[in-house]
Coordinates of N, CA, C and O in Angstrom, one line a residue:
M1208 N 14.0 2.6 9.9 CA 13.5 2.0 8.7 C 13.4 3.0 7.5 O 13.9 2.7 6.4
F1209 N 12.9 4.2 7.8 CA 12.8 5.2 6.7 C 14.2 5.6 6.3 O 14.5 5.9 5.2
H1210 N 15.1 5.7 7.3 CA 16.5 6.1 7.1 C 17.1 5.2 6.0 O 17.9 5.6 5.1
F1211 N 16.9 3.9 6.1 CA 17.4 2.9 5.2 C 17.0 3.2 3.8 O 17.8 3.3 2.8
F1212 N 15.7 3.4 3.6 CA 15.1 3.7 2.3 C 15.6 5.1 1.7 O 15.8 5.2 0.5
L1213 N 15.7 6.1 2.6 CA 16.1 7.4 2.2 C 17.6 7.3 1.7 O 18.0 7.9 0.7
N1214 N 18.4 6.5 2.4 CA 19.8 6.3 2.0 C 19.8 5.6 0.6 O 20.6 5.9 -0.3
K1215 N 19.0 4.6 0.4 CA 18.9 3.9 -0.8 C 18.5 4.9 -1.9 O 19.0 4.8 -3.0
A1216 N 17.5 5.7 -1.6 CA 17.0 6.7 -2.6 C 18.1 7.6 -3.0 O 18.3 8.0 -4.2
S1217 N 18.9 8.1 -2.1 CA 20.0 8.9 -2.4 C 21.1 8.2 -3.3 O 21.6 8.8 -4.2
K1218 N 21.3 6.9 -3.0 CA 22.2 6.1 -3.7 C 21.7 6.0 -5.2 O 22.5 6.1 -6.1
Y1219 N 20.4 5.9 -5.4 CA 19.8 5.8 -6.7 C 19.5 7.2 -7.3 O 18.8 7.3 -8.3
N1220 N 20.0 8.2 -6.6 CA 19.7 9.6 -7.1 C 18.2 9.9 -7.1 O 17.8 10.7 -8.0
I1221 N 17.5 9.4 -6.2 CA 16.1 9.6 -6.0 C 15.2 9.2 -7.2 O 14.0 9.4 -7.2
R1222 N 15.8 8.6 -8.1 CA 15.0 8.1 -9.3 C 15.6 6.8 -9.7 O 16.7 6.5 -9.5
K1223 N 14.7 6.0 -10.2 CA 15.1 4.6 -10.6 C 15.1 4.6 -12.2 O 14.1 4.8 -12.8
A1224 N 16.2 4.3 -12.8 CA 16.3 4.2 -14.2 C 16.0 2.7 -14.6 O 16.4 1.8 -13.9
N1225 N 15.2 2.6 -15.5 CA 14.8 1.2 -16.0 C 15.6 0.9 -17.2 O 15.1 1.0 -18.3
I1226 N 16.8 0.5 -17.1 CA 17.7 0.2 -18.2 C 17.2 -1.0 -19.0 O 17.3 -1.1 -20.2
Q1227 N 16.8 -2.0 -18.3 CA 16.4 -3.3 -19.0 C 15.0 -3.2 -19.5 O 14.5 -4.1 -20.2
A1228 N 14.2 -2.1 -19.3 CA 12.9 -1.9 -19.8 C 11.9 -3.0 -19.4 O 11.1 -3.5 -20.1
I1229 N 12.1 -3.4 -18.1 CA 11.2 -4.4 -17.5 C 9.8 -3.9 -17.3 O 8.9 -4.5 -17.4
R1230 N 9.8 -2.6 -17.0 CA 8.5 -2.0 -16.8 C 8.0 -1.3 -18.0 O 8.4 -1.6 -19.1
W1231 N 7.1 -0.3 -17.9 CA 6.4 0.2 -19.1 C 7.4 1.0 -20.0 O 7.2 1.1 -21.2
G1232 N 8.4 1.6 -19.5 CA 9.2 2.4 -20.3 C 10.6 2.5 -19.8 O 10.9 2.0 -18.7
S1233 N 11.5 3.1 -20.6 CA 12.9 3.2 -20.2 C 13.3 4.5 -19.5 O 14.4 4.7 -19.2
Q1234 N 12.3 5.4 -19.2 CA 12.6 6.6 -18.6 C 12.8 6.4 -17.1 O 12.4 5.4 -16.5
T1235 N 13.4 7.4 -16.4 CA 13.5 7.3 -15.0 C 12.2 7.7 -14.3 O 11.5 8.5 -14.9
K1236 N 12.0 7.2 -13.2 CA 10.7 7.4 -12.4 C 11.1 7.8 -11.0 O 11.9 7.2 -10.4
P1237 N 10.3 8.7 -10.4 CA 10.6 9.1 -9.0 C 10.1 7.9 -8.1 O 9.2 7.2 -8.5
V1238 N 10.8 7.7 -7.0 CA 10.5 6.6 -6.1 C 9.9 7.1 -4.8 O 9.7 6.3 -3.9
F1239 N 9.6 8.4 -4.7 CA 9.0 8.9 -3.4 C 7.5 9.0 -3.4 O 7.0 9.5 -2.4
G1240 N 6.8 8.6 -4.4 CA 5.4 8.7 -4.5 C 4.7 8.0 -3.3 O 3.8 8.4 -2.7
G1241 N 5.1 6.7 -3.0 CA 4.6 5.9 -2.0 C 4.8 6.6 -0.6 O 3.9 6.4 0.3
I1242 N 5.9 7.3 -0.4 CA 6.1 7.9 0.8 C 5.1 9.0 1.0 O 4.6 9.2 2.2
G1243 N 4.7 9.7 0.0 CA 3.7 10.7 0.1 C 2.3 10.2 0.5 O 1.7 10.7 1.4
F1244 N 2.0 9.0 -0.2 CA 0.7 8.4 0.2 C 0.7 7.9 1.6 O -0.2 8.1 2.4
Y1245 N 1.8 7.3 2.0 CA 1.9 6.8 3.4 C 1.9 7.9 4.4 O 1.3 7.8 5.5
S1246 N 2.6 9.0 4.1 CA 2.6 10.2 5.0 C 1.2 10.7 5.2 O 0.8 11.1 6.3
V1247 N 0.4 10.8 4.1 CA -1.0 11.2 4.3 C -1.8 10.2 5.2 O -2.6 10.6 6.0
F1248 N -1.5 8.9 5.0 CA -2.2 7.9 5.8 C -1.8 8.2 7.3 O -2.7 8.2 8.2
L1249 N -0.5 8.3 7.6 CA -0.1 8.6 9.0 C -0.7 9.9 9.5 O -1.1 10.0 10.7
F1250 N -0.7 10.9 8.7 CA -1.3 12.2 9.1 C -2.8 12.0 9.4 O -3.2 12.6 10.4
T1251 N -3.5 11.2 8.7 CA -4.9 11.0 9.0 C -5.0 10.2 10.3 O -5.9 10.6 11.1
I1252 N -4.2 9.3 10.6 CA -4.3 8.5 11.9 C -4.0 9.5 13.0 O -4.7 9.5 14.0
I1253 N -2.9 10.3 12.9 CA -2.6 11.3 13.9 C -3.7 12.3 14.1 O -4.0 12.7 15.2
S1254 N -4.3 12.8 13.0 CA -5.4 13.8 13.1 C -6.6 13.1 13.8 O -7.2 13.8 14.6
Y1255 N -6.8 11.9 13.6 CA -7.9 11.2 14.2 C -7.7 11.2 15.7 O -8.6 11.4 16.5
Y1256 N -6.5 10.9 16.1 CA -6.1 10.9 17.5 C -6.4 12.3 18.2 O -7.0 12.3 19.3
F1257 N -6.0 13.3 17.5 CA -6.2 14.7 18.1 C -7.6 15.1 18.2 O -8.1 15.8 19.1
F1258 N -8.4 14.7 17.2 CA -9.8 15.1 17.1 C -10.8 14.2 18.0 O -11.7 14.7 18.5
F1259 N -10.5 12.9 18.0 CA -11.4 12.0 18.6 C -10.8 11.2 19.8 O -11.5 10.4 20.4
G1260 N -9.6 11.4 20.1 CA -9.0 10.7 21.2 C -8.4 9.3 20.8 O -8.6 8.9 19.7
K1261 N -7.7 8.7 21.8 CA -7.0 7.5 21.4 C -7.9 6.2 21.5 O -7.5 5.2 21.1
E1262 N -9.2 6.3 21.9 CA -10.0 5.2 22.1 C -10.2 4.4 20.8 O -10.1 3.2 20.7
G1263 N -10.5 5.2 19.7 CA -10.7 4.5 18.4 C -9.5 4.0 17.8 O -9.5 3.0 17.0
L1264 N -8.3 4.5 18.1 CA -7.1 4.0 17.5 C -6.6 2.7 18.0 O -5.8 2.0 17.4
I1265 N -7.0 2.3 19.2 CA -6.6 1.1 19.8 C -7.5 -0.1 19.4 O -7.1 -1.2 19.6
E1266 N -8.5 0.2 18.7 CA -9.4 -0.9 18.2 C -8.6 -1.9 17.3 O -7.7 -1.5 16.6
K1267 N -9.0 -3.1 17.4 CA -8.4 -4.2 16.6 C -8.3 -3.9 15.1 O -7.3 -4.0 14.5
D1268 N -9.4 -3.5 14.6 CA -9.5 -3.2 13.1 C -8.5 -2.1 12.7 O -7.9 -2.3 11.6
V1269 N -8.4 -1.1 13.5 CA -7.5 0.0 13.1 C -6.1 -0.4 13.1 O -5.3 -0.1 12.2
V1270 N -5.7 -1.2 14.1 CA -4.4 -1.7 14.3 C -4.0 -2.6 13.1 O -2.9 -2.5 12.5
I1271 N -4.9 -3.5 12.8 CA -4.7 -4.5 11.7 C -4.6 -3.7 10.3 O -3.7 -4.0 9.5
I1272 N -5.5 -2.8 10.1 CA -5.4 -2.0 8.9 C -4.1 -1.2 8.8 O -3.5 -1.1 7.7
F1273 N -3.7 -0.7 9.9 CA -2.4 0.0 10.0 C -1.2 -0.9 9.6 O -0.3 -0.5 8.8
L1274 N -1.2 -2.1 10.1 CA -0.2 -3.1 9.8 C -0.2 -3.5 8.3 O 0.8 -3.6 7.7
V1275 N -1.4 -3.7 7.8 CA -1.5 -4.1 6.4 C -1.0 -2.9 5.5 O -0.3 -3.2 4.5
V1276 N -1.5 -1.7 5.8 CA -1.0 -0.6 4.9 C 0.5 -0.4 5.1 O 1.2 -0.1 4.1
T1277 N 1.0 -0.6 6.2 CA 2.5 -0.5 6.4 C 3.2 -1.6 5.6 O 4.2 -1.3 5.0
M1278 N 2.7 -2.8 5.7 CA 3.3 -3.9 4.9 C 3.3 -3.6 3.4 O 4.3 -3.7 2.7
A1279 N 2.2 -3.1 2.9 CA 2.0 -2.7 1.5 C 3.0 -1.6 1.1 O 3.6 -1.6 0.1
F1280 N 3.1 -0.6 2.0 CA 4.0 0.5 1.7 C 5.4 0.1 1.7 O 6.2 0.4 0.7
L1281 N 5.8 -0.7 2.6 CA 7.2 -1.2 2.6 C 7.5 -2.1 1.4 O 8.6 -2.1 0.8
M1282 N 6.5 -2.9 1.0 CA 6.7 -3.7 -0.2 C 6.9 -2.9 -1.4 O 7.8 -3.1 -2.2
G1283 N 6.0 -1.8 -1.6 CA 6.2 -0.9 -2.7 C 7.5 -0.2 -2.7 O 8.1 0.0 -3.8
L1284 N 7.9 0.3 -1.5 CA 9.1 1.0 -1.4 C 10.3 0.1 -1.8 O 11.2 0.5 -2.5
A1285 N 10.3 -1.1 -1.2 CA 11.4 -2.0 -1.6 C 11.4 -2.3 -3.1 O 12.5 -2.4 -3.7
D1286 N 10.2 -2.4 -3.7 CA 10.1 -2.7 -5.1 C 10.7 -1.5 -5.9 O 11.5 -1.7 -6.9
D1287 N 10.5 -0.3 -5.4 CA 11.0 0.9 -6.1 C 12.5 1.0 -5.9 O 13.2 1.4 -6.9
M1288 N 13.0 0.6 -4.8 CA 14.4 0.8 -4.5 C 15.3 -0.4 -5.0 O 16.4 -0.1 -5.6
I1289 N 14.9 -1.6 -4.9 CA 15.7 -2.7 -5.3 C 15.1 -3.6 -6.3 O 15.7 -4.7 -6.6
N1290 N 14.0 -3.2 -6.8 CA 13.3 -4.0 -7.9 C 13.1 -5.4 -7.5 O 13.7 -6.4 -8.1
T1291 N 12.2 -5.7 -6.6 CA 12.0 -7.0 -6.0 C 11.3 -7.9 -7.1 O 10.7 -7.4 -8.1
S1292 N 11.3 -9.2 -6.8 CA 10.7 -10.1 -7.8 C 9.1 -10.1 -7.7 O 8.6 -9.8 -6.6
P1293 N 8.5 -10.5 -8.7 CA 7.0 -10.5 -8.7 C 6.5 -11.5 -7.6 O 5.5 -11.3 -7.0
L1294 N 7.2 -12.6 -7.4 CA 6.8 -13.6 -6.4 C 6.8 -13.0 -5.0 O 5.9 -13.2 -4.2
F1295 N 7.9 -12.2 -4.7 CA 7.9 -11.5 -3.4 C 6.7 -10.6 -3.2 O 6.1 -10.6 -2.2
K1296 N 6.4 -9.8 -4.2 CA 5.3 -8.9 -4.1 C 4.0 -9.7 -4.0 O 3.1 -9.3 -3.1
F1297 N 3.8 -10.8 -4.7 CA 2.6 -11.6 -4.6 C 2.5 -12.2 -3.2 O 1.4 -12.2 -2.6
V1298 N 3.6 -12.7 -2.6 CA 3.5 -13.3 -1.3 C 3.1 -12.2 -0.3 O 2.3 -12.5 0.6
I1299 N 3.7 -11.0 -0.4 CA 3.3 -9.9 0.6 C 1.8 -9.6 0.4 O 1.1 -9.3 1.4
Q1300 N 1.3 -9.5 -0.9 CA -0.1 -9.2 -1.1 C -1.0 -10.2 -0.5 O -2.0 -9.9 0.1
I1301 N -0.6 -11.5 -0.7 CA -1.4 -12.6 -0.1 C -1.4 -12.5 1.5 O -2.4 -12.6 2.1
A1302 N -0.2 -12.2 2.0 CA -0.1 -12.0 3.5 C -0.9 -10.9 4.0 O -1.6 -11.0 5.0
C1303 N -1.0 -9.8 3.2 CA -1.9 -8.7 3.6 C -3.3 -9.1 3.7 O -4.1 -8.8 4.6
A1304 N -3.8 -9.8 2.6 CA -5.1 -10.3 2.5 C -5.4 -11.3 3.7 O -6.5 -11.2 4.3
V1305 N -4.5 -12.2 3.9 CA -4.7 -13.2 4.9 C -4.8 -12.6 6.3 O -5.6 -13.0 7.2
L1306 N -4.0 -11.6 6.5 CA -4.0 -10.9 7.8 C -5.4 -10.2 8.0 O -6.0 -10.3 9.1
L1307 N -5.9 -9.6 7.0 CA -7.2 -9.0 7.1 C -8.3 -10.0 7.4 O -9.1 -9.9 8.2
I1308 N -8.2 -11.1 6.6 CA -9.2 -12.2 6.7 C -9.1 -12.8 8.1 O -10.2 -13.1 8.7
S1309 N -7.9 -13.1 8.6 CA -7.8 -13.7 9.9 C -8.3 -12.9 11.1 O -8.7 -13.5 12.1
F1310 N -8.4 -11.6 10.9 CA -9.0 -10.8 11.9 C -10.4 -10.3 11.5 O -10.9 -9.3 12.0
D1311 N -11.0 -11.1 10.6 CA -12.4 -10.9 10.2 C -12.7 -9.5 9.6 O -13.8 -9.0 9.8
I1312 N -11.8 -9.0 8.9 CA -12.0 -7.8 8.1 C -12.2 -8.2 6.7 O -11.2 -8.4 6.0
T1313 N -13.4 -8.5 6.3 CA -13.7 -9.0 5.0 C -14.8 -8.2 4.3 O -15.4 -7.4 4.9
I1314 N -14.9 -8.5 3.0 CA -16.0 -7.9 2.2 C -17.2 -8.9 2.4 O -17.1 -10.1 1.9
N1315 N -18.2 -8.5 3.0 CA -19.3 -9.3 3.3 C -20.5 -9.1 2.4 O -21.3 -8.2 2.6
I1316 N -20.5 -9.9 1.3 CA -21.6 -9.8 0.3 C -22.3 -11.2 0.2 O -23.3 -11.3 -0.6
S1317 N -21.9 -12.2 0.9 CA -22.5 -13.5 0.9 C -22.7 -14.0 2.3 O -22.0 -13.6 3.2
P1318 N -23.7 -14.8 2.5 CA -23.9 -15.4 3.8 C -22.9 -16.5 4.2 O -22.8 -16.9 5.3
Y1319 N -22.1 -16.9 3.2 CA -21.0 -17.9 3.4 C -19.7 -17.2 3.6 O -19.2 -16.5 2.8
S1320 N -19.1 -17.5 4.7 CA -17.8 -16.8 5.1 C -16.7 -17.2 4.1 O -15.8 -16.3 3.8
Y1321 N -16.6 -18.4 3.6 CA -15.5 -18.8 2.7 C -15.6 -18.0 1.4 O -14.6 -17.7 0.8
I1322 N -16.8 -17.7 0.9 CA -17.0 -16.9 -0.3 C -16.5 -15.5 0.0 O -15.8 -14.9 -0.8
N1323 N -16.9 -14.9 1.2 CA -16.4 -13.6 1.5 C -14.9 -13.5 1.6 O -14.3 -12.6 1.2
N1324 N -14.3 -14.6 2.2 CA -12.9 -14.6 2.3 C -12.2 -14.7 1.0 O -11.2 -14.0 0.7
V1325 N -12.7 -15.5 0.0 CA -12.1 -15.5 -1.3 C -12.3 -14.2 -2.0 O -11.3 -13.7 -2.7
I1326 N -13.4 -13.6 -1.9 CA -13.6 -12.3 -2.5 C -12.7 -11.2 -1.9 O -12.1 -10.4 -2.7
T1327 N -12.5 -11.3 -0.6 CA -11.6 -10.3 0.0 C -10.2 -10.6 -0.5 O -9.4 -9.6 -0.8
L1328 N -9.7 -11.8 -0.6 CA -8.4 -12.1 -1.0 C -8.2 -11.6 -2.5 O -7.2 -10.9 -2.7
V1329 N -9.1 -11.9 -3.3 CA -9.0 -11.5 -4.7 C -9.0 -9.9 -4.8 O -8.3 -9.3 -5.6
W1330 N -9.9 -9.3 -4.0 CA -10.0 -7.9 -4.0 C -8.7 -7.2 -3.6 O -8.2 -6.3 -4.2
V1331 N -8.2 -7.6 -2.5 CA -6.9 -7.0 -1.9 C -5.8 -7.2 -2.9 O -5.1 -6.2 -3.2
V1332 N -5.6 -8.4 -3.4 CA -4.5 -8.7 -4.3 C -4.7 -7.9 -5.6 O -3.8 -7.3 -6.2
G1333 N -6.0 -7.8 -6.1 CA -6.3 -7.1 -7.3 C -6.1 -5.6 -7.2 O -5.5 -5.0 -8.1
I1334 N -6.5 -5.0 -6.1 CA -6.4 -3.6 -5.9 C -4.9 -3.2 -5.8 O -4.4 -2.3 -6.4
M1335 N -4.1 -4.1 -5.1 CA -2.7 -3.8 -4.9 C -2.0 -3.9 -6.3 O -1.1 -3.0 -6.6
N1336 N -2.4 -4.8 -7.1 CA -1.7 -5.0 -8.4 C -2.2 -3.8 -9.3 O -1.4 -3.4 -10.2
S1337 N -3.4 -3.4 -9.2 CA -3.9 -2.3 -10.0 C -3.2 -1.0 -9.7 O -2.8 -0.3 -10.7
F1338 N -3.0 -0.7 -8.5 CA -2.2 0.5 -8.1 C -0.8 0.3 -8.6 O -0.1 1.3 -9.0
N1339 N -0.2 -0.9 -8.5 CA 1.1 -1.1 -8.9 C 1.3 -0.9 -10.4 O 2.2 -0.3 -10.9
M1340 N 0.3 -1.3 -11.2 CA 0.3 -1.1 -12.6 C 0.1 0.4 -12.9 O 0.8 0.9 -13.8
L1341 N -0.8 1.1 -12.2 CA -0.9 2.5 -12.4 C 0.3 3.3 -12.0 O 0.7 4.3 -12.6
D1342 N 1.0 2.8 -11.0 CA 2.3 3.4 -10.6 C 3.3 3.4 -11.6 O 4.2 4.2 -11.6
N1343 N 3.3 2.5 -12.6 CA 4.2 2.5 -13.7 C 4.0 3.5 -14.7 O 4.8 3.7 -15.6
M1344 N 2.9 4.2 -14.7 CA 2.6 5.2 -15.6 C 2.8 6.6 -14.9 O 2.7 6.7 -13.7
D1345 N 3.2 7.6 -15.7 CA 3.6 8.9 -15.1 C 2.5 9.6 -14.4 O 1.6 10.1 -15.0
A1346 N 2.5 9.6 -13.1 CA 1.7 10.4 -12.2 C 0.2 10.1 -12.3 O -0.7 10.8 -11.9
I1347 N -0.2 9.0 -12.9 CA -1.6 8.7 -13.1 C -2.2 8.1 -11.8 O -3.3 8.2 -11.5
T1348 N -1.3 7.5 -10.9 CA -1.8 7.0 -9.7 C -2.4 8.1 -8.8 O -3.4 7.9 -8.2
T1349 N -1.7 9.2 -8.7 CA -2.2 10.3 -7.9 C -3.5 10.8 -8.4 O -4.4 11.0 -7.7
T1350 N -3.6 11.0 -9.7 CA -4.8 11.5 -10.3 C -6.0 10.5 -10.1 O -7.1 10.9 -9.7
V1351 N -5.8 9.2 -10.3 CA -6.8 8.2 -10.1 C -7.2 8.2 -8.6 O -8.4 8.2 -8.2
S1352 N -6.2 8.2 -7.7 CA -6.5 8.2 -6.3 C -7.3 9.4 -5.8 O -8.3 9.3 -5.0
L1353 N -6.9 10.6 -6.3 CA -7.7 11.8 -5.9 C -9.1 11.8 -6.5 O -10.0 12.2 -5.8
T1354 N -9.3 11.2 -7.7 CA -10.6 11.1 -8.2 C -11.5 10.1 -7.4 O -12.6 10.4 -7.1
I1355 N -10.9 9.0 -7.0 CA -11.7 8.1 -6.2 C -12.0 8.7 -4.8 O -13.1 8.6 -4.3
F1356 N -11.0 9.4 -4.2 CA -11.2 10.0 -2.9 C -12.3 11.1 -3.0 O -13.2 11.2 -2.2
S1357 N -12.3 11.9 -4.1 CA -13.3 12.9 -4.3 C -14.7 12.4 -4.4 O -15.6 12.9 -3.9
G1358 N -14.8 11.2 -5.1 CA -16.1 10.6 -5.3 C -16.6 10.0 -4.0 O -17.7 10.1 -3.7
L1359 N -15.7 9.5 -3.2 CA -16.1 9.0 -1.9 C -16.4 10.1 -0.9 O -17.3 9.9 0.0
L1360 N -15.7 11.2 -1.0 CA -15.9 12.3 -0.1 C -17.3 12.9 -0.4 O -18.1 13.2 0.5

């Protein structure tokens, strides 16, 4: 799977030129940022395995979150490589949210599950679109992500 995208990146000279100015600007942008984020995610999962054992990795929530993050990563990578349609991205974002909701991984702020499900759906789609919008600006996604991570740490 990675081999396909790496070959595509080589074909596009590791940068995507936005000739039609569909996005924020007409300059070329690197397409490997998502691979860095996903690599850190995988490194974290592997580190957890070495420090705490495999018991926690087999839990349902961890597996579902891994699948959702992988779907989001592949969607973003496909968007960078072949410039997918907004409808395709929206369908994948909805699928990510529905997968989380179907396995009861929701934002629980209400006693009513349907309200929690709607809030989770809006949150997942909103956050994914927010990072996609930030990704269109030069290196601001990394700065914002590191700021959020530092605050949570």
